[in-house]
Amino acid sequence: MRAHLGDQLVIESPTTGATRRDGEIVGLHHADGTPPYDVRWSDTHEVTLVFPGPDAHVRHLEHRPETTHEPSRTSVDEPGVVSDRTPPYGTPNPGDIGRRVATERERQKLTRTETARRARMAPDYLAYLEEQPADPSLATLIRLADALGTSVAALKGGGLDLPPGQGLALLHPQLRDLSPDECRTRLSTHGVGRVAVSTPDGPAIVPVNYEVVGGAIAFRTAPESVPAAAVGSDVAFEVDHLDEAMSQGWSVLVVGPARVVTSPDAVRRLADRAHTKPWAGGEREMWVSIQPTRITGRRISPADR
């Protein structure tokens, strides 16, 4: 079996001969066109490595003359050579890898065409990687990292365990206030936030798993824990999100009195609807509720230009 980029791999039913699945061959692992192939399936648009079996055959399509590209340090028979056919995709919904690729490319002021040329892939396929939650092969990532002067680990988010905020700042940042409705939307219904309290040893800020119920923020804790010091006083509660790939994010601050939830029915309802148990573990069956009296937020993003 031999194929060219852009050919169709067809898998047929061994009993009826009808097509069960087909996809475009977007990657060759051998210069002579022999298997295995990287195939983008027509039903899911996902790319997988395929070792064709006896129920598969290649449907050859008419090929245009190949375009001469500048030589690359990557040999021509390296896995993951990409088709120059346009992959099907719709509304942009980039994955983490695609956003990192796009951000690094824009920081270096490179066009998709130039980046694709350096990485020895089609601009349309690079557009797909940047705009869809794709899962490119290791060979593709190696070529992209080489073209962008970075590493595969960086494109895959290898620095996610580092303290946040170490990425490069936006060239044209825009800082704006969020409306109360936008703040409530970002608080969502659950997650991890930080509560600021006063303790006998001084101020403290601790993370807690929280829920949003009826506009109030509720979290579980233990009676003698630091978060329990919030009870009976006005406290600050903060939630934020940092997008390291795009160097942008938002922060929401809630201020209000904290009270213990004492009603057995209310405690039971909170426990039943809780999305997760406290990450800190242990016995944390006391529910504390913060009723917002003030809610503010800010967002940093690229300026509209």
C-alpha positions as semicolon CSV with decimal commas, in nm:
position;residue;x (nm);y (nm);z (nm)
1;M;0,000;0,000;0,000
2;R;0,131;0,341;-0,101
3;A;-0,026;0,684;-0,062
4;H;0,030;1,054;-0,118
5;L;-0,069;1,340;0,106
6;G;-0,434;1,420;0,045
7;D;-0,534;1,067;-0,055
8;Q;-0,828;0,907;0,121
9;L;-0,793;0,605;0,346
10;V;-1,112;0,400;0,325
11;I;-1,201;0,122;0,567
12;E;-1,473;-0,111;0,444
13;S;-1,694;-0,365;0,613
14;P;-1,540;-0,711;0,563
15;T;-1,885;-0,859;0,496
16;T;-2,069;-0,601;0,281
17;G;-1,786;-0,405;0,126
18;A;-1,958;-0,079;0,225
19;T;-1,752;0,211;0,354
20;R;-1,738;0,210;0,733
21;R;-1,504;0,504;0,775
22;D;-1,286;0,727;0,564
23;G;-1,041;1,007;0,620
24;E;-0,776;1,222;0,459
25;I;-0,413;1,116;0,483
26;V;-0,245;1,425;0,626
27;G;0,084;1,274;0,739
28;L;0,334;1,031;0,588
29;H;0,587;0,848;0,801
30;H;0,790;0,710;0,509
31;A;0,911;0,887;0,197
32;D;0,785;0,603;-0,025
33;G;0,426;0,648;0,095
34;T;0,399;0,320;0,282
35;P;0,210;0,291;0,615
36;P;0,158;0,403;0,881
37;Y;-0,032;0,724;0,807
38;D;-0,165;1,020;1,001
39;V;-0,534;1,024;0,906
40;R;-0,791;1,299;0,968
41;W;-1,124;1,115;0,994
42;S;-1,417;1,273;0,811
43;D;-1,664;1,194;1,091
44;T;-1,470;1,342;1,384
45;H;-1,199;1,559;1,219
46;E;-0,952;1,402;1,465
47;V;-0,605;1,298;1,348
48;T;-0,483;0,954;1,452
49;L;-0,192;0,727;1,362
50;V;-0,323;0,437;1,152
51;F;-0,168;0,105;1,055
52;P;-0,412;-0,005;0,780
53;G;-0,546;-0,358;0,798
54;P;-0,672;-0,588;0,520
55;D;-1,010;-0,411;0,519
56;A;-0,854;-0,077;0,422
57;H;-0,751;0,068;0,088
58;V;-0,624;0,401;-0,044
59;R;-0,838;0,608;-0,275
60;H;-0,593;0,812;-0,480
61;L;-0,688;1,168;-0,564
62;E;-0,555;1,393;-0,835
63;H;-0,248;1,573;-0,701
64;R;-0,119;1,914;-0,788
65;P;0,252;1,960;-0,859
66;E;0,446;1,989;-0,540
67;T;0,558;2,332;-0,432
68;T;0,927;2,371;-0,366
69;H;1,001;2,465;-0,007
70;E;1,314;2,597;0,153
71;P;1,522;2,311;0,294
72;S;1,463;2,234;0,659
73;R;1,676;2,070;0,923
74;T;1,404;1,807;0,944
75;S;1,452;1,519;0,701
76;V;1,180;1,451;0,442
77;D;1,091;1,114;0,586
78;E;1,029;1,241;0,940
79;P;0,680;1,155;1,073
80;G;0,408;1,414;1,053
81;V;0,460;1,580;0,712
82;V;0,135;1,769;0,669
83;S;-0,106;1,786;0,376
84;D;-0,162;2,112;0,193
85;R;-0,534;2,043;0,169
86;T;-0,763;2,261;0,377
87;P;-0,889;2,074;0,686
88;P;-1,256;2,119;0,773
89;Y;-1,324;2,341;1,070
90;G;-1,575;2,604;1,175
91;T;-1,590;2,867;1,446
92;P;-1,249;2,916;1,611
93;N;-1,224;2,730;1,940
94;P;-0,851;2,696;2,004
95;G;-0,697;2,445;2,239
96;D;-0,408;2,524;2,473
97;I;-0,138;2,418;2,226
98;G;-0,292;2,621;1,946
99;R;-0,313;2,932;2,162
100;R;0,050;2,899;2,265
101;V;0,157;2,856;1,903
102;A;-0,045;3,160;1,793
103;T;0,078;3,374;2,083
104;E;0,444;3,290;2,021
105;R;0,405;3,347;1,648
106;E;0,243;3,688;1,702
107;R;0,507;3,789;1,956
108;Q;0,771;3,727;1,692
109;K;0,563;3,914;1,434
110;L;0,552;3,613;1,202
111;T;0,271;3,546;0,959
112;R;0,111;3,207;0,937
113;T;0,255;3,166;0,590
114;E;0,611;3,230;0,706
115;T;0,571;3,013;1,016
116;A;0,423;2,731;0,810
117;R;0,708;2,758;0,561
118;R;0,966;2,732;0,839
119;A;0,780;2,438;0,996
120;R;0,730;2,267;0,658
121;M;0,352;2,252;0,678
122;A;0,061;2,412;0,497
123;P;-0,068;2,750;0,624
124;D;-0,420;2,609;0,628
125;Y;-0,312;2,331;0,861
126;L;-0,134;2,581;1,089
127;A;-0,457;2,784;1,095
128;Y;-0,641;2,468;1,200
129;L;-0,394;2,400;1,479
130;E;-0,427;2,758;1,606
131;E;-0,805;2,774;1,589
132;Q;-0,919;2,426;1,694
133;P;-0,843;2,195;1,991
134;A;-0,612;1,982;1,779
135;D;-0,371;1,712;1,895
136;P;-0,068;1,749;1,666
137;S;0,192;1,475;1,643
138;L;0,524;1,503;1,821
139;A;0,700;1,554;1,488
140;T;0,470;1,848;1,409
141;L;0,541;2,004;1,749
142;I;0,916;1,959;1,700
143;R;0,902;2,145;1,369
144;L;0,682;2,420;1,512
145;A;0,909;2,464;1,813
146;D;1,209;2,483;1,580
147;A;1,034;2,738;1,357
148;L;0,938;2,955;1,655
149;G;1,267;2,922;1,842
150;T;1,105;2,763;2,144
151;S;1,068;2,413;2,288
152;V;0,809;2,139;2,260
153;A;0,768;2,152;2,639
154;A;0,682;2,523;2,619
155;L;0,423;2,465;2,345
156;K;0,268;2,185;2,551
157;G;0,253;2,402;2,863
158;G;0,550;2,253;3,044
159;G;0,576;2,562;3,264
160;L;0,227;2,534;3,410
161;D;0,369;2,425;3,744
162;L;0,568;2,748;3,774
163;P;0,430;3,049;3,964
164;P;0,172;3,227;3,745
165;G;0,241;3,555;3,577
166;Q;0,591;3,486;3,448
167;G;0,491;3,509;3,084
168;L;0,550;3,812;2,865
169;A;0,310;4,104;2,908
170;L;0,075;4,198;2,626
171;L;0,204;4,456;2,380
172;H;-0,118;4,657;2,407
173;P;-0,296;4,559;2,730
174;Q;-0,640;4,689;2,820
175;L;-0,752;4,695;3,184
176;R;-1,124;4,745;3,235
177;D;-1,377;4,710;3,514
178;L;-1,623;4,422;3,505
179;S;-1,992;4,486;3,563
180;P;-2,162;4,310;3,858
181;D;-2,330;4,067;3,617
182;E;-1,995;3,987;3,452
183;C;-1,845;3,931;3,798
184;R;-2,123;3,690;3,894
185;T;-2,080;3,501;3,568
186;R;-1,710;3,455;3,636
187;L;-1,775;3,341;3,991
188;S;-1,971;3,063;3,823
189;T;-2,116;2,798;4,052
190;H;-1,811;2,641;4,206
191;G;-1,433;2,640;4,203
192;V;-1,142;2,751;4,419
193;G;-1,120;3,099;4,568
194;R;-0,934;3,276;4,849
195;V;-1,084;3,415;5,166
196;A;-0,904;3,690;5,360
197;V;-0,958;3,683;5,736
198;S;-0,819;3,834;6,055
199;T;-0,675;3,584;6,304
200;P;-0,505;3,620;6,645
201;D;-0,175;3,581;6,460
202;G;-0,258;3,851;6,207
203;P;-0,419;3,867;5,861
204;A;-0,436;3,547;5,657
205;I;-0,547;3,450;5,307
206;V;-0,640;3,086;5,249
207;P;-0,779;2,896;4,947
208;V;-1,115;2,719;4,976
209;N;-1,340;2,514;4,752
210;Y;-1,662;2,709;4,716
211;E;-2,015;2,699;4,578
212;V;-2,244;2,983;4,472
213;V;-2,597;2,932;4,605
214;G;-2,867;3,195;4,578
215;G;-2,609;3,466;4,521
216;A;-2,416;3,376;4,837
217;I;-2,074;3,212;4,847
218;A;-2,054;2,899;5,061
219;F;-1,757;2,688;5,161
220;R;-1,689;2,402;5,403
221;T;-1,434;2,418;5,679
222;A;-1,356;2,295;6,030
223;P;-1,450;2,493;6,345
224;E;-1,090;2,554;6,453
225;S;-0,946;2,621;6,107
226;V;-0,821;2,953;5,972
227;P;-1,118;3,000;5,733
228;A;-1,351;2,961;6,032
229;A;-1,213;3,291;6,164
230;A;-1,423;3,457;5,895
231;V;-1,743;3,388;6,090
232;G;-1,902;3,693;6,251
233;S;-1,712;3,958;6,053
234;D;-1,691;4,119;5,711
235;V;-1,443;3,935;5,493
236;A;-1,299;3,958;5,143
237;F;-1,330;3,668;4,901
238;E;-1,139;3,666;4,572
239;V;-1,147;3,449;4,260
240;D;-0,925;3,495;3,957
241;H;-0,817;3,331;3,636
242;L;-0,486;3,374;3,455
243;D;-0,442;3,265;3,096
244;E;-0,065;3,218;3,073
245;A;-0,080;3,131;2,703
246;M;-0,247;3,462;2,618
247;S;-0,101;3,676;2,903
248;Q;-0,445;3,789;3,010
249;G;-0,696;3,721;3,285
250;W;-0,952;3,853;3,530
251;S;-1,009;3,894;3,904
252;V;-1,332;3,926;4,104
253;L;-1,350;4,053;4,463
254;V;-1,648;3,997;4,692
255;V;-1,689;4,169;5,029
256;G;-1,956;4,080;5,283
257;P;-2,041;3,931;5,622
258;A;-1,966;3,565;5,689
259;R;-2,209;3,349;5,886
260;V;-2,232;2,983;5,984
261;V;-2,508;2,791;5,805
262;T;-2,704;2,641;6,096
263;S;-3,023;2,511;5,935
264;P;-3,002;2,129;5,896
265;D;-3,203;2,149;5,575
266;A;-2,974;2,416;5,430
267;V;-2,664;2,218;5,527
268;R;-2,807;1,906;5,366
269;R;-2,891;2,094;5,045
270;L;-2,542;2,239;5,029
271;A;-2,383;1,897;5,083
272;D;-2,607;1,738;4,820
273;R;-2,531;1,993;4,550
274;A;-2,159;2,036;4,625
275;H;-1,952;1,975;4,312
276;T;-1,649;1,851;4,501
277;K;-1,520;1,777;4,848
278;P;-1,262;2,012;5,001
279;W;-0,924;1,940;4,848
280;A;-0,759;1,977;5,187
281;G;-0,944;1,668;5,310
282;G;-1,026;1,592;5,671
283;E;-1,348;1,662;5,861
284;R;-1,485;1,986;5,720
285;E;-1,856;1,975;5,779
286;M;-1,912;2,334;5,893
287;W;-2,058;2,546;5,613
288;V;-1,980;2,918;5,605
289;S;-2,181;3,156;5,389
290;I;-2,067;3,498;5,264
291;Q;-2,348;3,732;5,158
292;P;-2,199;3,983;4,910
293;T;-2,254;4,350;4,991
294;R;-1,999;4,462;4,732
295;I;-1,873;4,286;4,422
296;T;-1,611;4,425;4,186
297;G;-1,383;4,287;3,918
298;R;-1,125;4,376;3,657
299;R;-1,010;4,214;3,337
300;I;-0,689;4,253;3,141
301;S;-0,698;4,167;2,772
302;P;-0,557;4,285;2,439
303;A;-0,670;4,638;2,353
304;D;-0,919;4,678;2,072
305;R;-0,725;4,807;1,774
